[in-house]
Short mmCIF file of C-alpha atoms in Angstrom, two decimals:
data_model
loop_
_atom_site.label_atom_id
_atom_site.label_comp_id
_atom_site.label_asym_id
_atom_site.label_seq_id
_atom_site.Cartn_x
_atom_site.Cartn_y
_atom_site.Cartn_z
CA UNK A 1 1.34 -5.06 19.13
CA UNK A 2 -1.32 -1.85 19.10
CA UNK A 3 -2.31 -0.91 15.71
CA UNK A 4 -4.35 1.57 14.76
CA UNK A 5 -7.51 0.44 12.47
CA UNK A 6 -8.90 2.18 9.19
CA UNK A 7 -11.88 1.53 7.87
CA UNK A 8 -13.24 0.40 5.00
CA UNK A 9 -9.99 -0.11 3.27
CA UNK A 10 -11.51 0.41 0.15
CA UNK A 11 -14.50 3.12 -0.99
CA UNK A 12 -15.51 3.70 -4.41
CA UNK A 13 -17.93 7.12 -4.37
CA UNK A 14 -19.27 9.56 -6.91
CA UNK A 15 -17.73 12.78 -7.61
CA UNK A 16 -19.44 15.19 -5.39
CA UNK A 17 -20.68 12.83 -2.93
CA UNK A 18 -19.85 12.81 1.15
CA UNK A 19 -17.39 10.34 2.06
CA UNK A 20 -16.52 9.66 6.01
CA UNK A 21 -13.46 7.73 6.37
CA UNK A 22 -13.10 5.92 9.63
CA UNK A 23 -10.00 5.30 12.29
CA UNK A 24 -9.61 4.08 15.78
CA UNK A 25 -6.44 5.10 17.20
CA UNK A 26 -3.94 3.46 19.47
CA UNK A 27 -6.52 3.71 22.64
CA UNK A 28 -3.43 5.81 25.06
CA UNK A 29 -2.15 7.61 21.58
CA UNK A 30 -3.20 11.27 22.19
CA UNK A 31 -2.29 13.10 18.90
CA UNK A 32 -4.01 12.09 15.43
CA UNK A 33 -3.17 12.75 11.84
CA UNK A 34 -4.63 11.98 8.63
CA UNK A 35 -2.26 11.64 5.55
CA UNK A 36 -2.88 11.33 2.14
CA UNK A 37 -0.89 9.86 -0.57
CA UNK A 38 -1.94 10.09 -4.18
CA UNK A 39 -0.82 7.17 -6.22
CA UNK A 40 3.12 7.45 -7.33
CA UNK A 41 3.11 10.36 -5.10
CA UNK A 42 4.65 11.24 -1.64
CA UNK A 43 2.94 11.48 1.94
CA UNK A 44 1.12 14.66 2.69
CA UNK A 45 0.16 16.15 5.83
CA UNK A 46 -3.57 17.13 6.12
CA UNK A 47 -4.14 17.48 9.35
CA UNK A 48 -3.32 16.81 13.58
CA UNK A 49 -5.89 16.45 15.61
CA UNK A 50 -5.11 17.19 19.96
CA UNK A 51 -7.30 17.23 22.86
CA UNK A 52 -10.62 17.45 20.97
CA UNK A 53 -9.30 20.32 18.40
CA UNK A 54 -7.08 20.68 15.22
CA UNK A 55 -3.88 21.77 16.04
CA UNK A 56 -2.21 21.81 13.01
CA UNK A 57 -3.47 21.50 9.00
CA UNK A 58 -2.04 22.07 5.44
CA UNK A 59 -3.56 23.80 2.60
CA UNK A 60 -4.91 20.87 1.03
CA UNK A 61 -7.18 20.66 4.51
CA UNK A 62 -9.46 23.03 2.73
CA UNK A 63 -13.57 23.93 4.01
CA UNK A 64 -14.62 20.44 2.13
CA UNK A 65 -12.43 18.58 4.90
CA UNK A 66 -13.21 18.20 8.58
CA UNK A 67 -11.99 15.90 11.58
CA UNK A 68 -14.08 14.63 14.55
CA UNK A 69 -13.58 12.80 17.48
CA UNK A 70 -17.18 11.74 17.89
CA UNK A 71 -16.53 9.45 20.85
CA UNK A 72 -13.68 8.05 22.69
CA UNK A 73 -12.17 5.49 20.12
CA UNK A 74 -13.28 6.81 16.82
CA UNK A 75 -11.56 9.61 14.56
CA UNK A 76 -12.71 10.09 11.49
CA UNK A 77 -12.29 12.08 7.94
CA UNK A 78 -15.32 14.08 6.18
CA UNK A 79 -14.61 15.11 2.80
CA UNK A 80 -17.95 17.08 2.11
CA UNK A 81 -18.17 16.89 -1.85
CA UNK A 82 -15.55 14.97 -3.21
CA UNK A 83 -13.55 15.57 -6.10
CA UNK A 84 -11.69 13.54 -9.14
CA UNK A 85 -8.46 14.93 -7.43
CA UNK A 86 -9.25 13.82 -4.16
CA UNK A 87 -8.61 9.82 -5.12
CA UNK A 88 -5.66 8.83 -3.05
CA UNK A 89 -4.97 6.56 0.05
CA UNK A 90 -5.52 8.09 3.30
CA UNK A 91 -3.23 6.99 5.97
CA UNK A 92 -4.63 7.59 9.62
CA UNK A 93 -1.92 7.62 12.30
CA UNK A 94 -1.41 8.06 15.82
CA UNK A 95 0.99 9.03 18.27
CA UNK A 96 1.27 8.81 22.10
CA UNK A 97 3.26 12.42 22.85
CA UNK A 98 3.55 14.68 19.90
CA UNK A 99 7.55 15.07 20.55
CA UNK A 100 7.82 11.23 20.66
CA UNK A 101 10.80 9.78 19.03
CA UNK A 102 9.14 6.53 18.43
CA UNK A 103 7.52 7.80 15.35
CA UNK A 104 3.56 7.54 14.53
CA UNK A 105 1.55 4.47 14.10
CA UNK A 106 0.05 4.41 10.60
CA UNK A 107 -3.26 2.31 10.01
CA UNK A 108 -3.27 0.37 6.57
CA UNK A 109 -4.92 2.99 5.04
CA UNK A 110 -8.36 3.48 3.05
CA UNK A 111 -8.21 3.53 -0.98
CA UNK A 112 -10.48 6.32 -2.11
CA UNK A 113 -11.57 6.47 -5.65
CA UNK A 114 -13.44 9.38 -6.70
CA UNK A 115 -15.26 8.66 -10.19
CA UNK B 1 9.39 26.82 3.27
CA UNK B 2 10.70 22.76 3.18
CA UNK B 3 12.11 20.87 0.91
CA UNK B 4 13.43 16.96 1.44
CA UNK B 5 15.23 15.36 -1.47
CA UNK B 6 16.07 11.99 -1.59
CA UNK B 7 17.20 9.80 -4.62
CA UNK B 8 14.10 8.90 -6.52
CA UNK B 9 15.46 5.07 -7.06
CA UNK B 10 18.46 2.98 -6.09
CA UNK B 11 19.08 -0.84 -7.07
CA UNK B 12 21.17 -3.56 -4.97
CA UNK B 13 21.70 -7.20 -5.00
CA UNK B 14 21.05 -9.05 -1.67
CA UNK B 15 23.84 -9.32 0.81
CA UNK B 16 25.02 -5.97 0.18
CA UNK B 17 25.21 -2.53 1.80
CA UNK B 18 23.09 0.19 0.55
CA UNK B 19 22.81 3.98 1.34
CA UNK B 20 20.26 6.33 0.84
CA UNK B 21 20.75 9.65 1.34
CA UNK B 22 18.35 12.46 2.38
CA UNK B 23 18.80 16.59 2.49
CA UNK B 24 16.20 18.59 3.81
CA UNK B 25 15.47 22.36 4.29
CA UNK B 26 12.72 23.18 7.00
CA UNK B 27 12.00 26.15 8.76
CA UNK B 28 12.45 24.60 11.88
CA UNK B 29 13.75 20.96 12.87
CA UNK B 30 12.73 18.28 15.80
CA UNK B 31 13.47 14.95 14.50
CA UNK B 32 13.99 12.80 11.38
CA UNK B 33 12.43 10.11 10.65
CA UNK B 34 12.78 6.96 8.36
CA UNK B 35 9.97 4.86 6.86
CA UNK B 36 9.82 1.95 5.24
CA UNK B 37 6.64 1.75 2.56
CA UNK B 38 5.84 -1.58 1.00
CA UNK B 39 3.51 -1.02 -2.11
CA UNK B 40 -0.35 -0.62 -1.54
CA UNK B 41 0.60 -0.73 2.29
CA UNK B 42 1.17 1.97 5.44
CA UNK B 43 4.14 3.33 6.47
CA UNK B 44 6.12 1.95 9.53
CA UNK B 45 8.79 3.28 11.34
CA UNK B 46 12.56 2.23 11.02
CA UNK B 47 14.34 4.81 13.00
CA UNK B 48 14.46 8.59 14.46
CA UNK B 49 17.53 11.29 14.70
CA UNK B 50 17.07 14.40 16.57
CA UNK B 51 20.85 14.70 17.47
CA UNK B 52 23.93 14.47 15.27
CA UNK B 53 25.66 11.16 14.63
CA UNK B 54 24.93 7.26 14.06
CA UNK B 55 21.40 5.32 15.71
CA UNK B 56 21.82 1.58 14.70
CA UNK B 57 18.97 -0.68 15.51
CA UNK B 58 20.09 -4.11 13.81
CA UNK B 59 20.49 -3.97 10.13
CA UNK B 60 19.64 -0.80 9.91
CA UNK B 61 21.52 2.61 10.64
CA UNK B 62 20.23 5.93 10.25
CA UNK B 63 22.88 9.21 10.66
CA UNK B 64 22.16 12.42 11.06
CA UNK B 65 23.76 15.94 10.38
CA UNK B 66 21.78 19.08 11.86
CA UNK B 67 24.17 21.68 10.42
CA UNK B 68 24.49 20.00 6.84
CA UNK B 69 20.73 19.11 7.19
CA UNK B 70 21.83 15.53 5.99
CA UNK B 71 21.16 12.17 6.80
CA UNK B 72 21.27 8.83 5.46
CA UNK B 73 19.62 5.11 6.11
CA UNK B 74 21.86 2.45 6.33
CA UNK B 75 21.05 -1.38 4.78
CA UNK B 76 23.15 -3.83 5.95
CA UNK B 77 23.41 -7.70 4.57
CA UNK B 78 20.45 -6.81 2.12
CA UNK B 79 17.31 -9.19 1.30
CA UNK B 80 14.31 -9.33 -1.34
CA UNK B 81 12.34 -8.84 1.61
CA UNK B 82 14.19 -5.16 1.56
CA UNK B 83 12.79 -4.15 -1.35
CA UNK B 84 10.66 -1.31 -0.90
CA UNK B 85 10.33 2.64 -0.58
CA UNK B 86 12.30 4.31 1.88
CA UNK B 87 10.72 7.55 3.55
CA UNK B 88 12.58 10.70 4.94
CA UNK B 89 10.48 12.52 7.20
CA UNK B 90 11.21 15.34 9.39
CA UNK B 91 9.37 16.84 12.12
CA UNK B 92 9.50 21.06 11.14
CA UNK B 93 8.04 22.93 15.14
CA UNK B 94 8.12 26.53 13.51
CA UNK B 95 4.68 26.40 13.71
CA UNK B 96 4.71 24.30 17.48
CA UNK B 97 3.61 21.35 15.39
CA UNK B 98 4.03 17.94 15.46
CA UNK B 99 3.38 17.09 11.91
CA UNK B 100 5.93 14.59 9.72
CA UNK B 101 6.17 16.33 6.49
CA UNK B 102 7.37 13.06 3.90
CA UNK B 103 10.20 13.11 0.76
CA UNK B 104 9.14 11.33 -1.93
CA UNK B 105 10.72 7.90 -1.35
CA UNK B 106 13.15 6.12 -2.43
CA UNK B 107 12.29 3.30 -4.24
CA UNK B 108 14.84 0.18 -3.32
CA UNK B 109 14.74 -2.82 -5.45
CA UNK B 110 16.79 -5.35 -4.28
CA UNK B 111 17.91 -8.68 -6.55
CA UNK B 112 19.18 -12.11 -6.22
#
């Protein structure tokens, strides 16, 4: 079955250091998300990501955030100068129509820790 | 705005039917969704609604009221292997997106 692939699964980085976290999405998915979810916490939207642009973000996808699609496979999160508060497990996910009713493919996810 | 409450926990013992319930208010609806979240792992997919009444995909039943903006998941003959966190998740298009915004989970325990 087509999963979609995170990596690394874990990063440990210094509090106002760059971080890039890395995804390949389902290769004929065409809309990509990134999720976070703080520990204990629920799922939050950050961002969705269509035809080379950002269609859609929350407030917590603030100027330190940013989303590329640097080739054909890759999609990855920048979080320019991390913060304590930005520890949490980001979820990448993909989906082949964004109306599908067979719900988004979620990667296992990359621990961030922020110290 | 939106808002999705669901029960924060719920206990069962295996073999047994469980319900979890799930009320949402959205500025605009195309779809619920239910997740099932195993601890330190990703979210995968159980079932969608996008039209009143029952979807049943084995042990598992999801229903689905638009107009009470209500639904529930359905656990039939439970197991340990059950035990997790149940997502609601609904699609909200008043903004033409396709974003899931999450409840917080329902956290299932399920015992012998």
């Amino acid at each position: 079955e087509p999963e979609v692939t995170q990596t690394p699964s874990h990063q440990v980085t210094q509090m106002g250091q760059e971080v890039i976290l890395r995804c390949v999405p389902i290769s004929n998915h065409l809309y990509f998300y990134w999720y976070r979810q703080i520990l204990g916490q629920k799922v939050e939207f950050l961002v969705s990501f269509y035809n080379n642009e950002i269609s859609e973000k929350s407030e917590i996808f603030d100027d330190q955030f940013s989303v590329e699609r640097p080739d054909g496979s890759n999609f990855t999160l920048k979080i320019r100068s991390t913060k304590l508060e930005d520890s949490a497990m980001y979820f990448c996910a993909s989906s082949e129509r964004g109306t599908t009713n067979y719900g988004y493919t979620f990667g296992s996810g990359t621990r961030l820790t922020v110290v | 705005g939106q808002n999705i409450d669901q029960p924060t926990e719920m206990t069962a013992t295996e073999g047994a039917i469980v319900q979890i319930n799930c009320t949402y208010q959205t500025s605009g609806f195309n779809g619920l969704f239910w997740y099932q979240q195993h601890a330190g792992e990703a979210p995968t997919f159980l079932s969608y609604n996008v039209l009143d009444g029952l979807e049943e995909k084995g042990r598992f039943s999801s229903f689905l009221s638009r107009s009470k903006g209500y639904s529930y998941l359905l656990l039939k003959e439970l197991q340990m292997k059950d035990s997790a966190s149940y997502l609601c998740a609904v699609r909200d298009d008043s903004q033409a997106g396709t974003a899931l915004i999450f409840g917080k989970g329902t956290t299932l325990s399920v015992s012998s």
